[in-house]
Amino acid sequence: MAQLNFGGVEETVITREEFPLEKAREILKDETIAVLGYGVQGPGQSLNLRDNGFNVIVGQRQGKTYDKAVADGWVPGQTLFSVEEAASRATIVMCLLSDAAVLDVWPRIKDSLTEGKALYFSHGFAINWKDRTGVNPPADIDVIMVAPKGSGSSLRSLFLEGRGLNSSYAIEQDYTGRAFDRTIALGIGIGSGYLFETTFRREAVSDLTGERGALMGAIQGLFLAQYEVLRSHGHTPSEAFNETVEELTQSLMPLIAQKGMDWMYANCSTTAQRGALDWMTPFHDAIKPVMEKLYASVECGNEAQHSIDSNSQPDYREKLEKELAALRESEMWRAGETVRKLRPENA
């Protein structure tokens, strides 16, 4: 394990060089790994584990997602089962269902978690707010987490490119004394680039904050505000979208990903540099109080409860689709659809 120092703050990081794939295979050679859920994270993690030589089965109920698993090579009755049967066959149960689905499935799988097994998550939600979710694992199992910092599709595509997606890891309960080895072996097996230490609580709070903040909620709000201002002052949809979204995602974000914000600034015009440096502080000062309010709402459990209550409504999917449709059909994202079609690779 390496100790990284970030301005006086030390973090534990584990790389593939320190914990090679061969070691991970040896640690898990006698384990049967059941991936429950084949939605967002399930395909990427299960396929990467399978391709890396681990003994993996999938648990998924019948439907379109089940059919997708079959199309990906999982064989009904051999490597593809119901959620309940997969959990009973496994020594490591990877619970990759949505937070809402976990609440529904938990009563049907908890009895399968017999002594010495491991219960694995890729999100701290169910365990951190177990007083609200009812997910209380038995005391005689390991409870562990590896949380890739990105979507399951990104985890899979980077794996196929020979790269990796960074992940956090946490151990909530170490009954067997092997929880650490199991956790890191799984992290390497699913294709993590490197793993950094966290806790279920920190992961859950930071994840919900990030999703509602800079990663999804805040960035859509920022996009829309700038787009609306440009449009209200006579700029065309194409111009407003290109100056708001397209240039950021296609040109500037890759520069940030390569070497950081300062490098991106240095590779823009002096006019852009000056304006960015002058205006970043007013934006910071305006946004930080909203972020503090968001963090407080996440930390106290309000956001988790709202998610649980919303997902529990019988017509939630119908309402959700209406909200997503409104987003999709908004002028800004209809402009985006046209702009994407005009990219050179699509011409």
PDB file of C-alpha atoms in Angstrom, residues 69-326:
ATOM      1  CA  ALA A  69     -27.441 -10.828 -19.645  1.00  0.00           C
ATOM      2  CA  VAL A  70     -28.178 -13.813 -21.893  1.00  0.00           C
ATOM      3  CA  ALA A  71     -26.975 -11.825 -24.903  1.00  0.00           C
ATOM      4  CA  ASP A  72     -23.740 -11.112 -23.003  1.00  0.00           C
ATOM      5  CA  GLY A  73     -23.086 -14.836 -22.636  1.00  0.00           C
ATOM      6  CA  TRP A  74     -24.543 -15.655 -19.219  1.00  0.00           C
ATOM      7  CA  VAL A  75     -26.236 -19.057 -19.433  1.00  0.00           C
ATOM      8  CA  PRO A  76     -29.568 -19.660 -17.649  1.00  0.00           C
ATOM      9  CA  GLY A  77     -29.247 -22.438 -15.090  1.00  0.00           C
ATOM     10  CA  GLN A  78     -25.431 -22.419 -15.302  1.00  0.00           C
ATOM     11  CA  THR A  79     -24.181 -18.856 -14.764  1.00  0.00           C
ATOM     12  CA  LEU A  80     -27.491 -16.943 -14.734  1.00  0.00           C
ATOM     13  CA  PHE A  81     -30.101 -17.419 -12.012  1.00  0.00           C
ATOM     14  CA  SER A  82     -32.788 -15.628 -10.087  1.00  0.00           C
ATOM     15  CA  VAL A  83     -31.486 -13.137  -7.550  1.00  0.00           C
ATOM     16  CA  GLU A  84     -32.382 -15.439  -4.672  1.00  0.00           C
ATOM     17  CA  GLU A  85     -30.733 -18.531  -6.128  1.00  0.00           C
ATOM     18  CA  ALA A  86     -27.575 -16.671  -7.116  1.00  0.00           C
ATOM     19  CA  ALA A  87     -27.251 -15.329  -3.571  1.00  0.00           C
ATOM     20  CA  SER A  88     -27.672 -18.814  -2.096  1.00  0.00           C
ATOM     21  CA  ARG A  89     -25.009 -20.304  -4.392  1.00  0.00           C
ATOM     22  CA  ALA A  90     -22.390 -17.609  -3.719  1.00  0.00           C
ATOM     23  CA  THR A  91     -19.724 -17.104  -1.104  1.00  0.00           C
ATOM     24  CA  ILE A  92     -19.436 -13.444  -2.126  1.00  0.00           C
ATOM     25  CA  VAL A  93     -22.695 -11.629  -2.858  1.00  0.00           C
ATOM     26  CA  MET A  94     -22.134  -8.469  -4.898  1.00  0.00           C
ATOM     27  CA  CYS A  95     -25.267  -6.377  -4.405  1.00  0.00           C
ATOM     28  CA  LEU A  96     -25.264  -4.132  -7.484  1.00  0.00           C
ATOM     29  CA  LEU A  97     -28.983  -3.498  -7.580  1.00  0.00           C
ATOM     30  CA  SER A  98     -30.325   0.048  -7.513  1.00  0.00           C
ATOM     31  CA  ASP A  99     -30.843   1.517  -4.058  1.00  0.00           C
ATOM     32  CA  ALA A 100     -34.597   1.114  -4.492  1.00  0.00           C
ATOM     33  CA  ALA A 101     -34.258  -2.497  -5.626  1.00  0.00           C
ATOM     34  CA  VAL A 102     -32.027  -3.338  -2.657  1.00  0.00           C
ATOM     35  CA  LEU A 103     -34.864  -2.385  -0.304  1.00  0.00           C
ATOM     36  CA  ASP A 104     -37.229  -4.682  -2.193  1.00  0.00           C
ATOM     37  CA  VAL A 105     -34.842  -7.636  -2.530  1.00  0.00           C
ATOM     38  CA  TRP A 106     -33.164  -7.563   0.879  1.00  0.00           C
ATOM     39  CA  PRO A 107     -35.850  -9.599   2.735  1.00  0.00           C
ATOM     40  CA  ARG A 108     -35.464 -12.349   0.099  1.00  0.00           C
ATOM     41  CA  ILE A 109     -31.656 -12.639   0.168  1.00  0.00           C
ATOM     42  CA  LYS A 110     -30.682 -11.952   3.776  1.00  0.00           C
ATOM     43  CA  ASP A 111     -31.186 -15.572   4.844  1.00  0.00           C
ATOM     44  CA  SER A 112     -28.679 -16.651   2.182  1.00  0.00           C
ATOM     45  CA  LEU A 113     -25.937 -14.646   3.904  1.00  0.00           C
ATOM     46  CA  THR A 114     -24.672 -17.469   6.063  1.00  0.00           C
ATOM     47  CA  GLU A 115     -21.560 -17.451   8.231  1.00  0.00           C
ATOM     48  CA  GLY A 116     -18.325 -16.519   6.490  1.00  0.00           C
ATOM     49  CA  LYS A 117     -19.857 -15.097   3.339  1.00  0.00           C
ATOM     50  CA  ALA A 118     -19.130 -11.575   2.120  1.00  0.00           C
ATOM     51  CA  LEU A 119     -21.737  -8.955   1.228  1.00  0.00           C
ATOM     52  CA  TYR A 120     -20.351  -6.449  -1.269  1.00  0.00           C
ATOM     53  CA  PHE A 121     -21.713  -3.082  -2.377  1.00  0.00           C
ATOM     54  CA  SER A 122     -20.562  -0.414  -4.815  1.00  0.00           C
ATOM     55  CA  HIS A 123     -22.368   2.339  -2.927  1.00  0.00           C
ATOM     56  CA  GLY A 124     -22.616   3.072   0.795  1.00  0.00           C
ATOM     57  CA  PHE A 125     -26.300   4.062   0.703  1.00  0.00           C
ATOM     58  CA  ALA A 126     -27.984   0.886   1.992  1.00  0.00           C
ATOM     59  CA  ILE A 127     -25.562   0.386   4.893  1.00  0.00           C
ATOM     60  CA  ASN A 128     -24.957   3.993   5.900  1.00  0.00           C
ATOM     61  CA  TRP A 129     -28.680   4.673   6.182  1.00  0.00           C
ATOM     62  CA  LYS A 130     -29.637   1.180   7.340  1.00  0.00           C
ATOM     63  CA  ASP A 131     -31.990   2.663   9.927  1.00  0.00           C
ATOM     64  CA  ARG A 132     -34.008   3.892   6.938  1.00  0.00           C
ATOM     65  CA  THR A 133     -33.356   1.058   4.460  1.00  0.00           C
ATOM     66  CA  GLY A 134     -33.675  -1.881   6.869  1.00  0.00           C
ATOM     67  CA  VAL A 135     -30.507  -3.475   5.447  1.00  0.00           C
ATOM     68  CA  ASN A 136     -28.940  -4.886   8.630  1.00  0.00           C
ATOM     69  CA  PRO A 137     -26.418  -7.602   7.687  1.00  0.00           C
ATOM     70  CA  PRO A 138     -25.796 -10.489  10.102  1.00  0.00           C
ATOM     71  CA  ALA A 139     -22.780 -10.158  12.365  1.00  0.00           C
ATOM     72  CA  ASP A 140     -21.018 -13.297  11.082  1.00  0.00           C
ATOM     73  CA  ILE A 141     -20.248 -12.123   7.531  1.00  0.00           C
ATOM     74  CA  ASP A 142     -17.881  -9.618   5.910  1.00  0.00           C
ATOM     75  CA  VAL A 143     -19.466  -6.370   4.682  1.00  0.00           C
ATOM     76  CA  ILE A 144     -17.284  -4.665   2.092  1.00  0.00           C
ATOM     77  CA  MET A 145     -17.371  -2.141  -0.723  1.00  0.00           C
ATOM     78  CA  VAL A 146     -15.592  -1.238  -3.944  1.00  0.00           C
ATOM     79  CA  ALA A 147     -17.074   1.846  -5.606  1.00  0.00           C
ATOM     80  CA  PRO A 148     -15.827   2.638  -9.132  1.00  0.00           C
ATOM     81  CA  LYS A 149     -15.700   6.375  -9.747  1.00  0.00           C
ATOM     82  CA  GLY A 150     -17.785   6.286 -12.878  1.00  0.00           C
ATOM     83  CA  SER A 151     -20.472   4.361 -14.703  1.00  0.00           C
ATOM     84  CA  GLY A 152     -20.427   0.632 -15.309  1.00  0.00           C
ATOM     85  CA  SER A 153     -20.178   1.247 -19.049  1.00  0.00           C
ATOM     86  CA  SER A 154     -17.027   3.333 -18.485  1.00  0.00           C
ATOM     87  CA  LEU A 155     -15.592   0.596 -16.269  1.00  0.00           C
ATOM     88  CA  ARG A 156     -16.132  -1.906 -19.075  1.00  0.00           C
ATOM     89  CA  SER A 157     -14.875   0.257 -21.946  1.00  0.00           C
ATOM     90  CA  LEU A 158     -11.711   1.245 -20.084  1.00  0.00           C
ATOM     91  CA  PHE A 159     -11.109  -2.414 -19.200  1.00  0.00           C
ATOM     92  CA  LEU A 160     -11.374  -3.384 -22.866  1.00  0.00           C
ATOM     93  CA  GLU A 161      -8.838  -0.658 -23.668  1.00  0.00           C
ATOM     94  CA  GLY A 162      -6.438  -2.105 -21.100  1.00  0.00           C
ATOM     95  CA  ARG A 163      -6.965   0.817 -18.738  1.00  0.00           C
ATOM     96  CA  GLY A 164      -8.817   1.182 -15.449  1.00  0.00           C
ATOM     97  CA  LEU A 165     -11.334   3.304 -13.571  1.00  0.00           C
ATOM     98  CA  ASN A 166     -10.290   4.485 -10.105  1.00  0.00           C
ATOM     99  CA  SER A 167     -12.315   3.068  -7.213  1.00  0.00           C
ATOM    100  CA  SER A 168     -12.724   3.652  -3.508  1.00  0.00           C
ATOM    101  CA  TYR A 169     -12.884   0.745  -1.064  1.00  0.00           C
ATOM    102  CA  ALA A 170     -14.207   0.264   2.446  1.00  0.00           C
ATOM    103  CA  ILE A 171     -14.616  -2.456   5.043  1.00  0.00           C
ATOM    104  CA  GLU A 172     -17.616  -2.102   7.312  1.00  0.00           C
ATOM    105  CA  GLN A 173     -17.410  -5.522   8.956  1.00  0.00           C
ATOM    106  CA  ASP A 174     -14.501  -7.993   9.018  1.00  0.00           C
ATOM    107  CA  TYR A 175     -15.788 -11.244  10.478  1.00  0.00           C
ATOM    108  CA  THR A 176     -13.473 -13.654   8.659  1.00  0.00           C
ATOM    109  CA  GLY A 177     -10.236 -11.705   9.017  1.00  0.00           C
ATOM    110  CA  ARG A 178      -9.992 -11.869   5.211  1.00  0.00           C
ATOM    111  CA  ALA A 179     -12.200  -8.894   4.391  1.00  0.00           C
ATOM    112  CA  PHE A 180      -9.320  -6.695   3.244  1.00  0.00           C
ATOM    113  CA  ASP A 181      -7.896  -9.302   0.867  1.00  0.00           C
ATOM    114  CA  ARG A 182     -11.340 -10.102  -0.490  1.00  0.00           C
ATOM    115  CA  THR A 183     -12.114  -6.426  -1.041  1.00  0.00           C
ATOM    116  CA  ILE A 184      -8.915  -5.515  -2.857  1.00  0.00           C
ATOM    117  CA  ALA A 185      -8.951  -8.715  -4.910  1.00  0.00           C
ATOM    118  CA  LEU A 186     -12.460  -7.849  -6.099  1.00  0.00           C
ATOM    119  CA  GLY A 187     -11.386  -4.273  -6.800  1.00  0.00           C
ATOM    120  CA  ILE A 188      -8.516  -5.486  -8.962  1.00  0.00           C
ATOM    121  CA  GLY A 189     -10.741  -8.126 -10.545  1.00  0.00           C
ATOM    122  CA  ILE A 190     -13.370  -5.640 -11.712  1.00  0.00           C
ATOM    123  CA  GLY A 191     -10.670  -3.555 -13.386  1.00  0.00           C
ATOM    124  CA  SER A 192      -9.928  -0.707 -10.975  1.00  0.00           C
ATOM    125  CA  GLY A 193      -7.043   1.527 -11.975  1.00  0.00           C
ATOM    126  CA  TYR A 194      -6.146   2.076  -8.339  1.00  0.00           C
ATOM    127  CA  LEU A 195      -8.091   1.916  -5.078  1.00  0.00           C
ATOM    128  CA  PHE A 196      -8.252   4.532  -2.327  1.00  0.00           C
ATOM    129  CA  GLU A 197      -9.552   4.005   1.172  1.00  0.00           C
ATOM    130  CA  THR A 198     -12.864   5.384   2.402  1.00  0.00           C
ATOM    131  CA  THR A 199     -15.762   4.376   4.678  1.00  0.00           C
ATOM    132  CA  PHE A 200     -19.349   3.483   3.842  1.00  0.00           C
ATOM    133  CA  ARG A 201     -20.465   6.770   5.395  1.00  0.00           C
ATOM    134  CA  ARG A 202     -17.967   8.962   3.542  1.00  0.00           C
ATOM    135  CA  GLU A 203     -18.692   7.268   0.224  1.00  0.00           C
ATOM    136  CA  ALA A 204     -22.453   7.576   0.624  1.00  0.00           C
ATOM    137  CA  VAL A 205     -22.355  11.245   1.606  1.00  0.00           C
ATOM    138  CA  SER A 206     -19.786  12.283  -1.004  1.00  0.00           C
ATOM    139  CA  ASP A 207     -21.556  10.304  -3.735  1.00  0.00           C
ATOM    140  CA  LEU A 208     -24.975  11.815  -3.125  1.00  0.00           C
ATOM    141  CA  THR A 209     -23.411  15.269  -2.853  1.00  0.00           C
ATOM    142  CA  GLY A 210     -21.515  14.796  -6.107  1.00  0.00           C
ATOM    143  CA  GLU A 211     -24.517  13.506  -8.039  1.00  0.00           C
ATOM    144  CA  ARG A 212     -26.696  16.380  -6.912  1.00  0.00           C
ATOM    145  CA  GLY A 213     -23.821  18.843  -7.242  1.00  0.00           C
ATOM    146  CA  ALA A 214     -20.975  19.201  -9.716  1.00  0.00           C
ATOM    147  CA  LEU A 215     -21.391  15.849 -11.484  1.00  0.00           C
ATOM    148  CA  MET A 216     -25.034  16.099 -12.535  1.00  0.00           C
ATOM    149  CA  GLY A 217     -27.447  18.483 -10.812  1.00  0.00           C
ATOM    150  CA  ALA A 218     -25.328  21.625 -10.623  1.00  0.00           C
ATOM    151  CA  ILE A 219     -23.814  21.217 -14.073  1.00  0.00           C
ATOM    152  CA  GLN A 220     -27.255  20.942 -15.715  1.00  0.00           C
ATOM    153  CA  GLY A 221     -28.357  24.025 -13.775  1.00  0.00           C
ATOM    154  CA  LEU A 222     -25.224  25.891 -14.899  1.00  0.00           C
ATOM    155  CA  PHE A 223     -25.627  24.788 -18.514  1.00  0.00           C
ATOM    156  CA  LEU A 224     -29.265  25.853 -18.586  1.00  0.00           C
ATOM    157  CA  ALA A 225     -28.651  29.233 -16.951  1.00  0.00           C
ATOM    158  CA  GLN A 226     -25.947  30.189 -19.460  1.00  0.00           C
ATOM    159  CA  TYR A 227     -27.921  28.804 -22.415  1.00  0.00           C
ATOM    160  CA  GLU A 228     -31.028  30.771 -21.407  1.00  0.00           C
ATOM    161  CA  VAL A 229     -29.065  34.008 -20.999  1.00  0.00           C
ATOM    162  CA  LEU A 230     -27.448  33.632 -24.423  1.00  0.00           C
ATOM    163  CA  ARG A 231     -30.761  32.795 -26.077  1.00  0.00           C
ATOM    164  CA  SER A 232     -32.564  35.689 -24.379  1.00  0.00           C
ATOM    165  CA  HIS A 233     -29.985  38.066 -25.871  1.00  0.00           C
ATOM    166  CA  GLY A 234     -30.480  36.868 -29.426  1.00  0.00           C
ATOM    167  CA  HIS A 235     -27.914  34.090 -29.830  1.00  0.00           C
ATOM    168  CA  THR A 236     -29.052  31.111 -31.901  1.00  0.00           C
ATOM    169  CA  PRO A 237     -29.618  27.649 -30.369  1.00  0.00           C
ATOM    170  CA  SER A 238     -26.537  26.293 -32.166  1.00  0.00           C
ATOM    171  CA  GLU A 239     -24.319  29.106 -30.949  1.00  0.00           C
ATOM    172  CA  ALA A 240     -25.669  28.966 -27.408  1.00  0.00           C
ATOM    173  CA  PHE A 241     -25.223  25.191 -27.184  1.00  0.00           C
ATOM    174  CA  ASN A 242     -21.723  25.204 -28.663  1.00  0.00           C
ATOM    175  CA  GLU A 243     -20.554  27.959 -26.323  1.00  0.00           C
ATOM    176  CA  THR A 244     -22.181  26.293 -23.298  1.00  0.00           C
ATOM    177  CA  VAL A 245     -21.844  22.516 -23.685  1.00  0.00           C
ATOM    178  CA  GLU A 246     -20.063  21.378 -26.822  1.00  0.00           C
ATOM    179  CA  GLU A 247     -16.828  23.300 -26.335  1.00  0.00           C
ATOM    180  CA  LEU A 248     -16.637  22.218 -22.695  1.00  0.00           C
ATOM    181  CA  THR A 249     -17.243  18.514 -23.266  1.00  0.00           C
ATOM    182  CA  GLN A 250     -15.360  18.088 -26.539  1.00  0.00           C
ATOM    183  CA  SER A 251     -12.406  20.448 -26.111  1.00  0.00           C
ATOM    184  CA  LEU A 252     -11.826  21.701 -22.592  1.00  0.00           C
ATOM    185  CA  MET A 253     -12.738  18.724 -20.361  1.00  0.00           C
ATOM    186  CA  PRO A 254     -10.207  16.436 -22.095  1.00  0.00           C
ATOM    187  CA  LEU A 255      -7.505  19.043 -21.351  1.00  0.00           C
ATOM    188  CA  ILE A 256      -8.534  19.108 -17.670  1.00  0.00           C
ATOM    189  CA  ALA A 257      -8.506  15.302 -17.587  1.00  0.00           C
ATOM    190  CA  GLN A 258      -4.998  15.205 -19.030  1.00  0.00           C
ATOM    191  CA  LYS A 259      -3.168  17.675 -16.786  1.00  0.00           C
ATOM    192  CA  GLY A 260      -5.552  19.759 -14.705  1.00  0.00           C
ATOM    193  CA  MET A 261      -7.382  23.069 -14.736  1.00  0.00           C
ATOM    194  CA  ASP A 262      -4.268  25.246 -14.828  1.00  0.00           C
ATOM    195  CA  TRP A 263      -3.039  23.408 -17.932  1.00  0.00           C
ATOM    196  CA  MET A 264      -6.389  23.885 -19.616  1.00  0.00           C
ATOM    197  CA  TYR A 265      -6.239  27.606 -18.804  1.00  0.00           C
ATOM    198  CA  ALA A 266      -2.690  27.784 -20.201  1.00  0.00           C
ATOM    199  CA  ASN A 267      -3.893  26.256 -23.474  1.00  0.00           C
ATOM    200  CA  CYS A 268      -6.646  28.832 -23.992  1.00  0.00           C
ATOM    201  CA  SER A 269      -6.394  32.402 -25.240  1.00  0.00           C
ATOM    202  CA  THR A 270      -5.131  35.120 -22.895  1.00  0.00           C
ATOM    203  CA  THR A 271      -8.601  36.700 -23.078  1.00  0.00           C
ATOM    204  CA  ALA A 272     -10.199  33.439 -21.924  1.00  0.00           C
ATOM    205  CA  GLN A 273      -7.590  33.009 -19.175  1.00  0.00           C
ATOM    206  CA  ARG A 274      -8.148  36.513 -17.803  1.00  0.00           C
ATOM    207  CA  GLY A 275     -11.919  36.210 -17.838  1.00  0.00           C
ATOM    208  CA  ALA A 276     -11.882  32.775 -16.196  1.00  0.00           C
ATOM    209  CA  LEU A 277      -9.556  33.895 -13.423  1.00  0.00           C
ATOM    210  CA  ASP A 278     -11.605  37.046 -12.784  1.00  0.00           C
ATOM    211  CA  TRP A 279     -15.009  35.304 -12.713  1.00  0.00           C
ATOM    212  CA  MET A 280     -14.225  32.035 -10.918  1.00  0.00           C
ATOM    213  CA  THR A 281     -14.391  33.753  -7.503  1.00  0.00           C
ATOM    214  CA  PRO A 282     -17.867  35.317  -7.967  1.00  0.00           C
ATOM    215  CA  PHE A 283     -19.163  31.934  -9.155  1.00  0.00           C
ATOM    216  CA  HIS A 284     -17.511  30.178  -6.201  1.00  0.00           C
ATOM    217  CA  ASP A 285     -18.978  32.656  -3.730  1.00  0.00           C
ATOM    218  CA  ALA A 286     -22.462  32.298  -5.228  1.00  0.00           C
ATOM    219  CA  ILE A 287     -22.395  28.512  -5.431  1.00  0.00           C
ATOM    220  CA  LYS A 288     -20.705  27.538  -2.153  1.00  0.00           C
ATOM    221  CA  PRO A 289     -23.709  28.348   0.089  1.00  0.00           C
ATOM    222  CA  VAL A 290     -25.867  26.107  -2.121  1.00  0.00           C
ATOM    223  CA  MET A 291     -23.269  23.330  -1.836  1.00  0.00           C
ATOM    224  CA  GLU A 292     -23.203  23.696   1.960  1.00  0.00           C
ATOM    225  CA  LYS A 293     -26.993  23.440   2.033  1.00  0.00           C
ATOM    226  CA  LEU A 294     -26.840  20.364  -0.201  1.00  0.00           C
ATOM    227  CA  TYR A 295     -24.183  18.680   1.942  1.00  0.00           C
ATOM    228  CA  ALA A 296     -26.199  19.285   5.111  1.00  0.00           C
ATOM    229  CA  SER A 297     -29.279  17.770   3.475  1.00  0.00           C
ATOM    230  CA  VAL A 298     -27.304  14.690   2.451  1.00  0.00           C
ATOM    231  CA  GLU A 299     -25.494  14.267   5.762  1.00  0.00           C
ATOM    232  CA  CYS A 300     -28.634  14.388   7.907  1.00  0.00           C
ATOM    233  CA  GLY A 301     -30.339  11.767   5.748  1.00  0.00           C
ATOM    234  CA  ASN A 302     -32.971  13.976   4.114  1.00  0.00           C
ATOM    235  CA  GLU A 303     -31.771  13.202   0.589  1.00  0.00           C
ATOM    236  CA  ALA A 304     -31.662   9.479   1.293  1.00  0.00           C
ATOM    237  CA  GLN A 305     -35.176   9.547   2.708  1.00  0.00           C
ATOM    238  CA  HIS A 306     -36.478  11.544  -0.247  1.00  0.00           C
ATOM    239  CA  SER A 307     -34.940   8.979  -2.593  1.00  0.00           C
ATOM    240  CA  ILE A 308     -36.475   6.090  -0.643  1.00  0.00           C
ATOM    241  CA  ASP A 309     -39.900   7.748  -0.519  1.00  0.00           C
ATOM    242  CA  SER A 310     -39.857   8.655  -4.219  1.00  0.00           C
ATOM    243  CA  ASN A 311     -38.706   5.233  -5.382  1.00  0.00           C
ATOM    244  CA  SER A 312     -41.359   3.555  -3.246  1.00  0.00           C
ATOM    245  CA  GLN A 313     -44.238   5.237  -5.076  1.00  0.00           C
ATOM    246  CA  PRO A 314     -46.026   2.847  -7.468  1.00  0.00           C
ATOM    247  CA  ASP A 315     -46.044   5.424 -10.286  1.00  0.00           C
ATOM    248  CA  TYR A 316     -42.440   6.568  -9.745  1.00  0.00           C
ATOM    249  CA  ARG A 317     -41.149   5.186 -13.053  1.00  0.00           C
ATOM    250  CA  GLU A 318     -43.923   6.922 -14.963  1.00  0.00           C
ATOM    251  CA  LYS A 319     -43.209  10.239 -13.231  1.00  0.00           C
ATOM    252  CA  LEU A 320     -39.471   9.820 -13.756  1.00  0.00           C
ATOM    253  CA  GLU A 321     -39.892   9.231 -17.484  1.00  0.00           C
ATOM    254  CA  LYS A 322     -41.949  12.413 -17.763  1.00  0.00           C
ATOM    255  CA  GLU A 323     -39.194  14.398 -16.047  1.00  0.00           C
ATOM    256  CA  LEU A 324     -36.489  12.877 -18.239  1.00  0.00           C
ATOM    257  CA  ALA A 325     -38.616  13.452 -21.342  1.00  0.00           C
ATOM    258  CA  ALA A 326     -38.997  17.129 -20.435  1.00  0.00           C
TER     259      ALA A 326
END
